[in-house]
PDB file of C-alpha atoms and ligand atoms in Angstrom:
ATOM      1  CA  MET A   5      26.636  -5.040  -2.587  1.00  0.00           C
ATOM      2  CA  ILE A   6      24.618  -1.849  -2.210  1.00  0.00           C
ATOM      3  CA  LYS A   7      26.110   1.454  -3.236  1.00  0.00           C
ATOM      4  CA  ALA A   8      23.802   4.422  -2.721  1.00  0.00           C
ATOM      5  CA  ARG A   9      25.068   7.830  -3.791  1.00  0.00           C
ATOM      6  CA  ASN A  10      23.534  11.217  -3.060  1.00  0.00           C
ATOM      7  CA  LEU A  11      20.000   9.932  -2.734  1.00  0.00           C
ATOM      8  CA  LYS A  12      17.300  12.531  -2.441  1.00  0.00           C
ATOM      9  CA  LYS A  13      13.624  11.944  -1.822  1.00  0.00           C
ATOM     10  CA  ILE A  14      10.986  14.560  -2.310  1.00  0.00           C
ATOM     11  CA  TYR A  15       7.334  13.691  -1.640  1.00  0.00           C
ATOM     12  CA  LYS A  16       4.950  15.811  -3.621  1.00  0.00           C
ATOM     13  CA  THR A  17       1.865  16.437  -1.535  1.00  0.00           C
ATOM     14  CA  GLY A  18      -0.536  18.874  -3.159  1.00  0.00           C
ATOM     15  CA  LYS A  19       1.139  22.266  -3.241  1.00  0.00           C
ATOM     16  CA  ILE A  20       3.974  21.410  -0.908  1.00  0.00           C
ATOM     17  CA  ASP A  21       7.098  19.468  -1.811  1.00  0.00           C
ATOM     18  CA  LEU A  22       8.444  17.673   1.216  1.00  0.00           C
ATOM     19  CA  GLU A  23      12.172  17.005   1.020  1.00  0.00           C
ATOM     20  CA  VAL A  24      12.532  14.072   3.376  1.00  0.00           C
ATOM     21  CA  ILE A  25      15.988  12.834   2.354  1.00  0.00           C
ATOM     22  CA  LYS A  26      18.426  15.486   1.178  1.00  0.00           C
ATOM     23  CA  ASP A  27      21.707  13.786   0.309  1.00  0.00           C
ATOM     24  CA  LEU A  28      22.252  10.262   1.529  1.00  0.00           C
ATOM     25  CA  SER A  29      25.163   8.014   0.578  1.00  0.00           C
ATOM     26  CA  LEU A  30      25.666   4.540   1.969  1.00  0.00           C
ATOM     27  CA  ASP A  31      27.493   1.279   1.262  1.00  0.00           C
ATOM     28  CA  ILE A  32      26.247  -2.066   2.478  1.00  0.00           C
ATOM     29  CA  ASP A  33      28.277  -5.275   2.218  1.00  0.00           C
ATOM     30  CA  LYS A  34      27.170  -8.859   1.835  1.00  0.00           C
ATOM     31  CA  GLY A  35      26.142 -10.521   5.087  1.00  0.00           C
ATOM     32  CA  GLU A  36      25.798  -7.352   7.134  1.00  0.00           C
ATOM     33  CA  PHE A  37      23.176  -7.235   9.887  1.00  0.00           C
ATOM     34  CA  ILE A  38      22.204  -3.566  10.133  1.00  0.00           C
ATOM     35  CA  SER A  39      19.729  -1.461  12.011  1.00  0.00           C
ATOM     36  CA  ILE A  40      18.667   1.968  10.888  1.00  0.00           C
ATOM     37  CA  VAL A  41      17.518   3.867  13.961  1.00  0.00           C
ATOM     38  CA  GLY A  42      16.024   7.305  14.469  1.00  0.00           C
ATOM     39  CA  PRO A  43      12.938   9.088  15.753  1.00  0.00           C
ATOM     40  CA  SER A  44       9.567   8.534  14.176  1.00  0.00           C
ATOM     41  CA  GLY A  45       9.323  10.577  10.976  1.00  0.00           C
ATOM     42  CA  SER A  46      13.096  10.787  10.532  1.00  0.00           C
ATOM     43  CA  GLY A  47      12.989   8.960   7.192  1.00  0.00           C
ATOM     44  CA  LYS A  48      13.826   5.335   8.060  1.00  0.00           C
ATOM     45  CA  SER A  49      11.016   3.819   5.994  1.00  0.00           C
ATOM     46  CA  THR A  50      11.739   6.182   3.116  1.00  0.00           C
ATOM     47  CA  VAL A  51      15.377   5.025   3.046  1.00  0.00           C
ATOM     48  CA  LEU A  52      14.392   1.366   3.301  1.00  0.00           C
ATOM     49  CA  ASN A  53      11.849   1.698   0.508  1.00  0.00           C
ATOM     50  CA  MET A  54      14.410   3.343  -1.794  1.00  0.00           C
ATOM     51  CA  LEU A  55      17.169   0.823  -1.037  1.00  0.00           C
ATOM     52  CA  GLY A  56      14.624  -1.990  -1.372  1.00  0.00           C
ATOM     53  CA  CYS A  57      13.382  -0.730  -4.756  1.00  0.00           C
ATOM     54  CA  LEU A  58       9.824  -0.262  -3.525  1.00  0.00           C
ATOM     55  CA  ASP A  59      10.114   3.433  -4.277  1.00  0.00           C
ATOM     56  CA  SER A  60      12.455   5.458  -6.501  1.00  0.00           C
ATOM     57  CA  PRO A  61      14.702   8.240  -5.273  1.00  0.00           C
ATOM     58  CA  SER A  62      14.022  11.720  -6.690  1.00  0.00           C
ATOM     59  CA  LYS A  63      17.760  12.062  -7.347  1.00  0.00           C
ATOM     60  CA  GLY A  64      20.970  10.101  -6.916  1.00  0.00           C
ATOM     61  CA  SER A  65      22.152   6.676  -7.923  1.00  0.00           C
ATOM     62  CA  LEU A  66      21.637   3.253  -6.484  1.00  0.00           C
ATOM     63  CA  ASN A  67      23.694   0.190  -7.406  1.00  0.00           C
ATOM     64  CA  ILE A  68      22.698  -3.246  -6.184  1.00  0.00           C
ATOM     65  CA  ASN A  69      24.843  -6.262  -7.060  1.00  0.00           C
ATOM     66  CA  ASN A  70      26.714  -4.090  -9.572  1.00  0.00           C
ATOM     67  CA  LYS A  71      23.562  -3.129 -11.397  1.00  0.00           C
ATOM     68  CA  LEU A  72      22.545   0.499 -11.672  1.00  0.00           C
ATOM     69  CA  ILE A  73      18.892   0.317 -10.796  1.00  0.00           C
ATOM     70  CA  THR A  74      18.037   4.011 -10.672  1.00  0.00           C
ATOM     71  CA  ASN A  75      17.378   4.156 -14.398  1.00  0.00           C
ATOM     72  CA  LEU A  76      15.169   1.067 -14.634  1.00  0.00           C
ATOM     73  CA  ASP A  77      11.524   1.563 -15.565  1.00  0.00           C
ATOM     74  CA  LYS A  78       8.755   0.409 -13.198  1.00  0.00           C
ATOM     75  CA  THR A  79       8.392  -3.081 -14.684  1.00  0.00           C
ATOM     76  CA  LYS A  80      12.122  -3.765 -14.740  1.00  0.00           C
ATOM     77  CA  LEU A  81      12.435  -2.408 -11.217  1.00  0.00           C
ATOM     78  CA  ALA A  82       9.656  -4.690  -9.942  1.00  0.00           C
ATOM     79  CA  ASN A  83      11.326  -7.602 -11.676  1.00  0.00           C
ATOM     80  CA  PHE A  84      14.708  -6.791 -10.183  1.00  0.00           C
ATOM     81  CA  ARG A  85      13.161  -6.422  -6.736  1.00  0.00           C
ATOM     82  CA  GLY A  86      11.412  -9.761  -7.005  1.00  0.00           C
ATOM     83  CA  ASN A  87      14.613 -11.560  -7.846  1.00  0.00           C
ATOM     84  CA  HIS A  88      17.089  -9.890  -5.491  1.00  0.00           C
ATOM     85  CA  ILE A  89      15.247  -8.396  -2.565  1.00  0.00           C
ATOM     86  CA  GLY A  90      13.045  -9.630   0.253  1.00  0.00           C
ATOM     87  CA  PHE A  91      10.782  -7.375   2.303  1.00  0.00           C
ATOM     88  CA  ILE A  92       9.299  -7.872   5.765  1.00  0.00           C
ATOM     89  CA  PHE A  93       6.714  -5.433   7.078  1.00  0.00           C
ATOM     90  CA  GLN A  94       5.434  -4.414  10.473  1.00  0.00           C
ATOM     91  CA  SER A  95       1.906  -5.557   9.598  1.00  0.00           C
ATOM     92  CA  PHE A  96       3.027  -8.838   7.960  1.00  0.00           C
ATOM     93  CA  ASN A  97       1.140  -8.174   4.675  1.00  0.00           C
ATOM     94  CA  LEU A  98       0.177 -11.798   4.062  1.00  0.00           C
ATOM     95  CA  ILE A  99      -2.454 -12.517   1.438  1.00  0.00           C
ATOM     96  CA  PRO A 100      -5.595 -13.489   3.400  1.00  0.00           C
ATOM     97  CA  VAL A 101      -7.090 -15.815   0.767  1.00  0.00           C
ATOM     98  CA  LEU A 102      -3.932 -17.892   0.431  1.00  0.00           C
ATOM     99  CA  SER A 103      -2.788 -20.568   2.880  1.00  0.00           C
ATOM    100  CA  VAL A 104       0.516 -20.355   4.724  1.00  0.00           C
ATOM    101  CA  TYR A 105       2.040 -22.648   2.106  1.00  0.00           C
ATOM    102  CA  GLU A 106       0.611 -20.616  -0.786  1.00  0.00           C
ATOM    103  CA  ASN A 107       1.738 -17.308   0.694  1.00  0.00           C
ATOM    104  CA  ILE A 108       5.323 -18.534   0.761  1.00  0.00           C
ATOM    105  CA  GLU A 109       5.062 -20.049  -2.711  1.00  0.00           C
ATOM    106  CA  TYR A 110       3.524 -16.916  -4.237  1.00  0.00           C
ATOM    107  CA  PRO A 111       6.736 -15.046  -5.220  1.00  0.00           C
ATOM    108  CA  LEU A 112       8.054 -18.179  -6.924  1.00  0.00           C
ATOM    109  CA  ILE A 113       4.995 -18.353  -9.140  1.00  0.00           C
ATOM    110  CA  MET A 114       4.552 -14.635  -9.758  1.00  0.00           C
ATOM    111  CA  ILE A 115       8.155 -13.604 -10.180  1.00  0.00           C
ATOM    112  CA  GLN A 116      10.530 -16.459 -10.697  1.00  0.00           C
ATOM    113  CA  ASN A 117       8.229 -18.835 -12.555  1.00  0.00           C
ATOM    114  CA  LEU A 118       9.994 -21.923 -11.171  1.00  0.00           C
ATOM    115  CA  PRO A 119       8.880 -25.461 -11.995  1.00  0.00           C
ATOM    116  CA  GLU A 120       6.531 -27.042  -9.476  1.00  0.00           C
ATOM    117  CA  ASP A 121       8.936 -29.571  -7.932  1.00  0.00           C
ATOM    118  CA  GLU A 122      11.563 -26.888  -7.293  1.00  0.00           C
ATOM    119  CA  ARG A 123       8.905 -24.621  -5.797  1.00  0.00           C
ATOM    120  CA  LYS A 124       7.755 -27.381  -3.508  1.00  0.00           C
ATOM    121  CA  ARG A 125      11.294 -28.150  -2.386  1.00  0.00           C
ATOM    122  CA  ARG A 126      11.991 -24.526  -1.499  1.00  0.00           C
ATOM    123  CA  VAL A 127       8.686 -23.882   0.252  1.00  0.00           C
ATOM    124  CA  LEU A 128       8.959 -27.040   2.352  1.00  0.00           C
ATOM    125  CA  ASN A 129      12.547 -26.200   3.335  1.00  0.00           C
ATOM    126  CA  LEU A 130      11.513 -22.756   4.483  1.00  0.00           C
ATOM    127  CA  LEU A 131       8.413 -24.027   6.293  1.00  0.00           C
ATOM    128  CA  LYS A 132      10.782 -26.222   8.282  1.00  0.00           C
ATOM    129  CA  GLU A 133      13.286 -23.436   8.798  1.00  0.00           C
ATOM    130  CA  VAL A 134      10.674 -21.097  10.302  1.00  0.00           C
ATOM    131  CA  ASP A 135       9.014 -23.973  12.162  1.00  0.00           C
ATOM    132  CA  MET A 136       5.644 -23.649  10.422  1.00  0.00           C
ATOM    133  CA  LEU A 137       5.434 -26.993   8.624  1.00  0.00           C
ATOM    134  CA  ASN A 138       2.569 -28.218  10.789  1.00  0.00           C
ATOM    135  CA  GLN A 139       0.612 -24.996  10.081  1.00  0.00           C
ATOM    136  CA  LYS A 140       1.117 -24.973   6.337  1.00  0.00           C
ATOM    137  CA  ASP A 141      -2.550 -25.391   5.356  1.00  0.00           C
ATOM    138  CA  LYS A 142      -3.898 -22.746   7.714  1.00  0.00           C
ATOM    139  CA  PHE A 143      -4.924 -19.305   6.545  1.00  0.00           C
ATOM    140  CA  PRO A 144      -3.402 -16.082   7.938  1.00  0.00           C
ATOM    141  CA  ASP A 145      -6.542 -15.351  10.002  1.00  0.00           C
ATOM    142  CA  ALA A 146      -6.045 -18.563  11.958  1.00  0.00           C
ATOM    143  CA  ILE A 147      -2.451 -18.029  13.094  1.00  0.00           C
ATOM    144  CA  SER A 148      -0.843 -15.723  15.664  1.00  0.00           C
ATOM    145  CA  GLY A 149       1.129 -12.537  14.965  1.00  0.00           C
ATOM    146  CA  GLY A 150       4.439 -14.260  15.588  1.00  0.00           C
ATOM    147  CA  GLN A 151       3.479 -17.083  13.252  1.00  0.00           C
ATOM    148  CA  LYS A 152       2.405 -14.560  10.599  1.00  0.00           C
ATOM    149  CA  GLN A 153       5.777 -12.854  10.821  1.00  0.00           C
ATOM    150  CA  ARG A 154       7.539 -16.215  10.507  1.00  0.00           C
ATOM    151  CA  VAL A 155       5.531 -16.889   7.348  1.00  0.00           C
ATOM    152  CA  ALA A 156       6.444 -13.415   6.089  1.00  0.00           C
ATOM    153  CA  ILE A 157      10.117 -14.174   6.747  1.00  0.00           C
ATOM    154  CA  ALA A 158       9.849 -17.422   4.791  1.00  0.00           C
ATOM    155  CA  ARG A 159       8.118 -15.578   1.941  1.00  0.00           C
ATOM    156  CA  ALA A 160      10.861 -12.942   1.920  1.00  0.00           C
ATOM    157  CA  LEU A 161      13.543 -15.624   1.714  1.00  0.00           C
ATOM    158  CA  VAL A 162      11.988 -18.040  -0.754  1.00  0.00           C
ATOM    159  CA  THR A 163      13.416 -16.299  -3.815  1.00  0.00           C
ATOM    160  CA  ASN A 164      16.940 -16.537  -2.307  1.00  0.00           C
ATOM    161  CA  PRO A 165      17.340 -12.763  -2.171  1.00  0.00           C
ATOM    162  CA  ALA A 166      20.759 -11.243  -1.586  1.00  0.00           C
ATOM    163  CA  ILE A 167      19.261  -8.795   0.850  1.00  0.00           C
ATOM    164  CA  VAL A 168      16.234  -8.580   3.103  1.00  0.00           C
ATOM    165  CA  PHE A 169      14.763  -5.304   4.356  1.00  0.00           C
ATOM    166  CA  ALA A 170      12.600  -5.408   7.458  1.00  0.00           C
ATOM    167  CA  ASP A 171      10.620  -2.313   8.437  1.00  0.00           C
ATOM    168  CA  GLU A 172       9.856  -2.452  12.177  1.00  0.00           C
ATOM    169  CA  PRO A 173       9.308  -6.218  11.985  1.00  0.00           C
ATOM    170  CA  THR A 174       8.706  -6.597  15.726  1.00  0.00           C
ATOM    171  CA  ALA A 175       6.462  -3.562  16.261  1.00  0.00           C
ATOM    172  CA  ASN A 176       3.281  -5.656  16.383  1.00  0.00           C
ATOM    173  CA  LEU A 177       4.707  -8.520  18.436  1.00  0.00           C
ATOM    174  CA  ASP A 178       4.961  -9.071  22.174  1.00  0.00           C
ATOM    175  CA  SER A 179       8.531  -9.191  23.439  1.00  0.00           C
ATOM    176  CA  VAL A 180       8.811 -12.978  23.773  1.00  0.00           C
ATOM    177  CA  THR A 181       7.498 -13.508  20.245  1.00  0.00           C
ATOM    178  CA  ALA A 182       9.689 -10.667  18.990  1.00  0.00           C
ATOM    179  CA  ASN A 183      12.739 -12.434  20.392  1.00  0.00           C
ATOM    180  CA  THR A 184      11.850 -15.671  18.608  1.00  0.00           C
ATOM    181  CA  VAL A 185      11.477 -13.820  15.315  1.00  0.00           C
ATOM    182  CA  ILE A 186      14.744 -11.898  15.795  1.00  0.00           C
ATOM    183  CA  ASN A 187      16.652 -15.054  16.679  1.00  0.00           C
ATOM    184  CA  LEU A 188      15.267 -16.708  13.578  1.00  0.00           C
ATOM    185  CA  MET A 189      16.485 -13.878  11.347  1.00  0.00           C
ATOM    186  CA  GLN A 190      19.882 -13.905  13.049  1.00  0.00           C
ATOM    187  CA  LYS A 191      20.180 -17.653  12.522  1.00  0.00           C
ATOM    188  CA  ILE A 192      19.330 -17.229   8.826  1.00  0.00           C
ATOM    189  CA  GLN A 193      21.850 -14.396   8.467  1.00  0.00           C
ATOM    190  CA  LYS A 194      24.577 -16.542  10.041  1.00  0.00           C
ATOM    191  CA  GLU A 195      23.778 -19.718   8.110  1.00  0.00           C
ATOM    192  CA  HIS A 196      23.119 -18.220   4.674  1.00  0.00           C
ATOM    193  CA  ASN A 197      25.072 -14.959   4.922  1.00  0.00           C
ATOM    194  CA  THR A 198      21.894 -13.123   3.930  1.00  0.00           C
ATOM    195  CA  THR A 199      22.139  -9.368   4.442  1.00  0.00           C
ATOM    196  CA  PHE A 200      19.453  -7.925   6.720  1.00  0.00           C
ATOM    197  CA  VAL A 201      18.662  -4.231   7.038  1.00  0.00           C
ATOM    198  CA  PHE A 202      16.158  -3.291   9.724  1.00  0.00           C
ATOM    199  CA  ALA A 203      14.418  -0.011  10.390  1.00  0.00           C
ATOM    200  CA  THR A 204      13.672  -0.192  14.077  1.00  0.00           C
ATOM    201  CA  HIS A 205      14.282   1.244  17.488  1.00  0.00           C
ATOM    202  CA  ASP A 206      13.586  -2.093  19.145  1.00  0.00           C
ATOM    203  CA  GLU A 207      16.525  -2.558  21.529  1.00  0.00           C
ATOM    204  CA  LYS A 208      16.170  -6.315  21.146  1.00  0.00           C
ATOM    205  CA  ILE A 209      17.178  -5.938  17.515  1.00  0.00           C
ATOM    206  CA  VAL A 210      19.633  -3.082  17.941  1.00  0.00           C
ATOM    207  CA  SER A 211      21.602  -5.088  20.526  1.00  0.00           C
ATOM    208  CA  LYS A 212      22.139  -7.900  17.995  1.00  0.00           C
ATOM    209  CA  VAL A 213      23.164  -6.108  14.814  1.00  0.00           C
ATOM    210  CA  ASN A 214      26.761  -5.481  13.675  1.00  0.00           C
ATOM    211  CA  ARG A 215      26.121  -1.961  12.503  1.00  0.00           C
ATOM    212  CA  VAL A 216      23.861   0.851  13.622  1.00  0.00           C
ATOM    213  CA  ILE A 217      23.041   3.749  11.312  1.00  0.00           C
ATOM    214  CA  SER A 218      21.317   6.702  12.977  1.00  0.00           C
ATOM    215  CA  ILE A 219      19.116   9.005  10.966  1.00  0.00           C
ATOM    216  CA  VAL A 220      17.827  12.373  12.112  1.00  0.00           C
ATOM    217  CA  ASP A 221      15.728  14.547   9.776  1.00  0.00           C
ATOM    218  CA  GLY A 222      16.795  12.435   6.802  1.00  0.00           C
ATOM    219  CA  ASN A 223      20.538  12.741   7.469  1.00  0.00           C
ATOM    220  CA  ILE A 224      22.888  10.032   8.663  1.00  0.00           C
ATOM    221  CA  THR A 225      24.219  11.362  11.958  1.00  0.00           C
ATOM    222  CA  GLU A 226      26.098   8.258  13.017  1.00  0.00           C
ATOM    223  CA  ASP A 227      27.258   5.033  11.380  1.00  0.00           C
ATOM    224  CA  ARG A 228      28.994   2.696  13.751  1.00  0.00           C
ATOM    225  CA  ARG A 229      30.004  -0.941  13.705  1.00  0.00           C
ATOM    226  CA  VAL A 230      29.431  -2.771  16.940  1.00  0.00           C
TER     227      VAL A 230
HETATM  228  N1  ADP B  14       4.092   8.888   0.832  1.00  0.00           N
HETATM  229  C1  ADP B  14       4.395   9.994   1.506  1.00  0.00           C
HETATM  230  N2  ADP B  14       3.922  11.196   1.130  1.00  0.00           N
HETATM  231  C2  ADP B  14       4.220  12.318   1.813  1.00  0.00           C
HETATM  232  N3  ADP B  14       5.004  12.362   2.905  1.00  0.00           N
HETATM  233  C3  ADP B  14       5.507  11.193   3.331  1.00  0.00           C
HETATM  234  C4  ADP B  14       5.226   9.956   2.669  1.00  0.00           C
HETATM  235  N4  ADP B  14       5.865   8.957   3.345  1.00  0.00           N
HETATM  236  C5  ADP B  14       6.504   9.551   4.356  1.00  0.00           C
HETATM  237  N5  ADP B  14       6.287  10.882   4.360  1.00  0.00           N
HETATM  238  C6  ADP B  14       6.877  11.858   5.318  1.00  0.00           C
HETATM  239  O1  ADP B  14       8.284  11.717   5.268  1.00  0.00           O
HETATM  240  C7  ADP B  14       8.856  11.813   6.564  1.00  0.00           C
HETATM  241  C8  ADP B  14       9.644  10.552   6.869  1.00  0.00           C
HETATM  242  O2  ADP B  14       8.742   9.466   6.979  1.00  0.00           O
HETATM  243  P1  ADP B  14       9.209   7.971   7.174  1.00  0.00           P
HETATM  244  O3  ADP B  14      10.235   7.640   6.171  1.00  0.00           O
HETATM  245  O4  ADP B  14       7.982   7.143   7.193  1.00  0.00           O
HETATM  246  O5  ADP B  14       9.883   8.039   8.622  1.00  0.00           O
HETATM  247  P2  ADP B  14      10.109   6.898   9.701  1.00  0.00           P
HETATM  248  O6  ADP B  14       9.998   5.572   9.042  1.00  0.00           O
HETATM  249  O7  ADP B  14      11.476   7.175  10.262  1.00  0.00           O
HETATM  250  O8  ADP B  14       9.056   7.094  10.749  1.00  0.00           O
HETATM  251  C9  ADP B  14       7.702  12.080   7.518  1.00  0.00           C
HETATM  252  O9  ADP B  14       7.625  13.447   7.728  1.00  0.00           O
HETATM  253  C10 ADP B  14       6.501  11.575   6.769  1.00  0.00           C
HETATM  254  O10 ADP B  14       5.355  12.246   7.144  1.00  0.00           O
HETATM  255 MG1   MG B  15       8.752   3.946   9.361  1.00  0.00          MG
END
């Protein structure tokens, strides 16, 4: 489903070019539950952002669902991302002026332009799935971290993406809440065969995935199925 070949990422910062990823190739299949692990600064987020089309590689090719996306322009890339990819962040990134319901509905209005009854059906289904139906009219400020992350998961899934990337999704959660959120993602992966790729060193996640990819200084040092 994902075929990354010889990806390179250079950050240009003032005078210095920082080569963070030198030559990274990777295949990811449908339904995989993967964790990318590695020390802080090793390039996990950079890899996730490239695979998730949030950022473009400096070199190399990236195929997702048989589409070469490395030569798409910014608008086409954003469009592709909105239709095929979900993203979950450490700091939730909900829109503060929108309710829980509206946050989840947002990608359907902005990207997929679905009719209202279909939007409603999908949002209500996901509110139930993440157990937030009774909180749907609250605003992000009024809910807990774990609830925010559950809303973020619903928002990531509402477009029916083939793949969801989650960058340290439990880093701001206590361990009980983290477990609830992880179990929810695992349940979704099992029921819908949605691919999940995490960047995390949270053992609670790493112990549940089927594949662990280790990155050190931007290189894959280990790729094992468990
Ligand atoms: N936007 C950026 N501009 C310049 N350097 C960056 C940028 N993002 C990340 N880096 C650098 O790239 C390296 C890898 O960062 P990152 O991918 O965030 O690692 P990780 O997620 O594993 O902590 C680090 O040295 C970091 O400082
Ligand atoms: Mg990171």
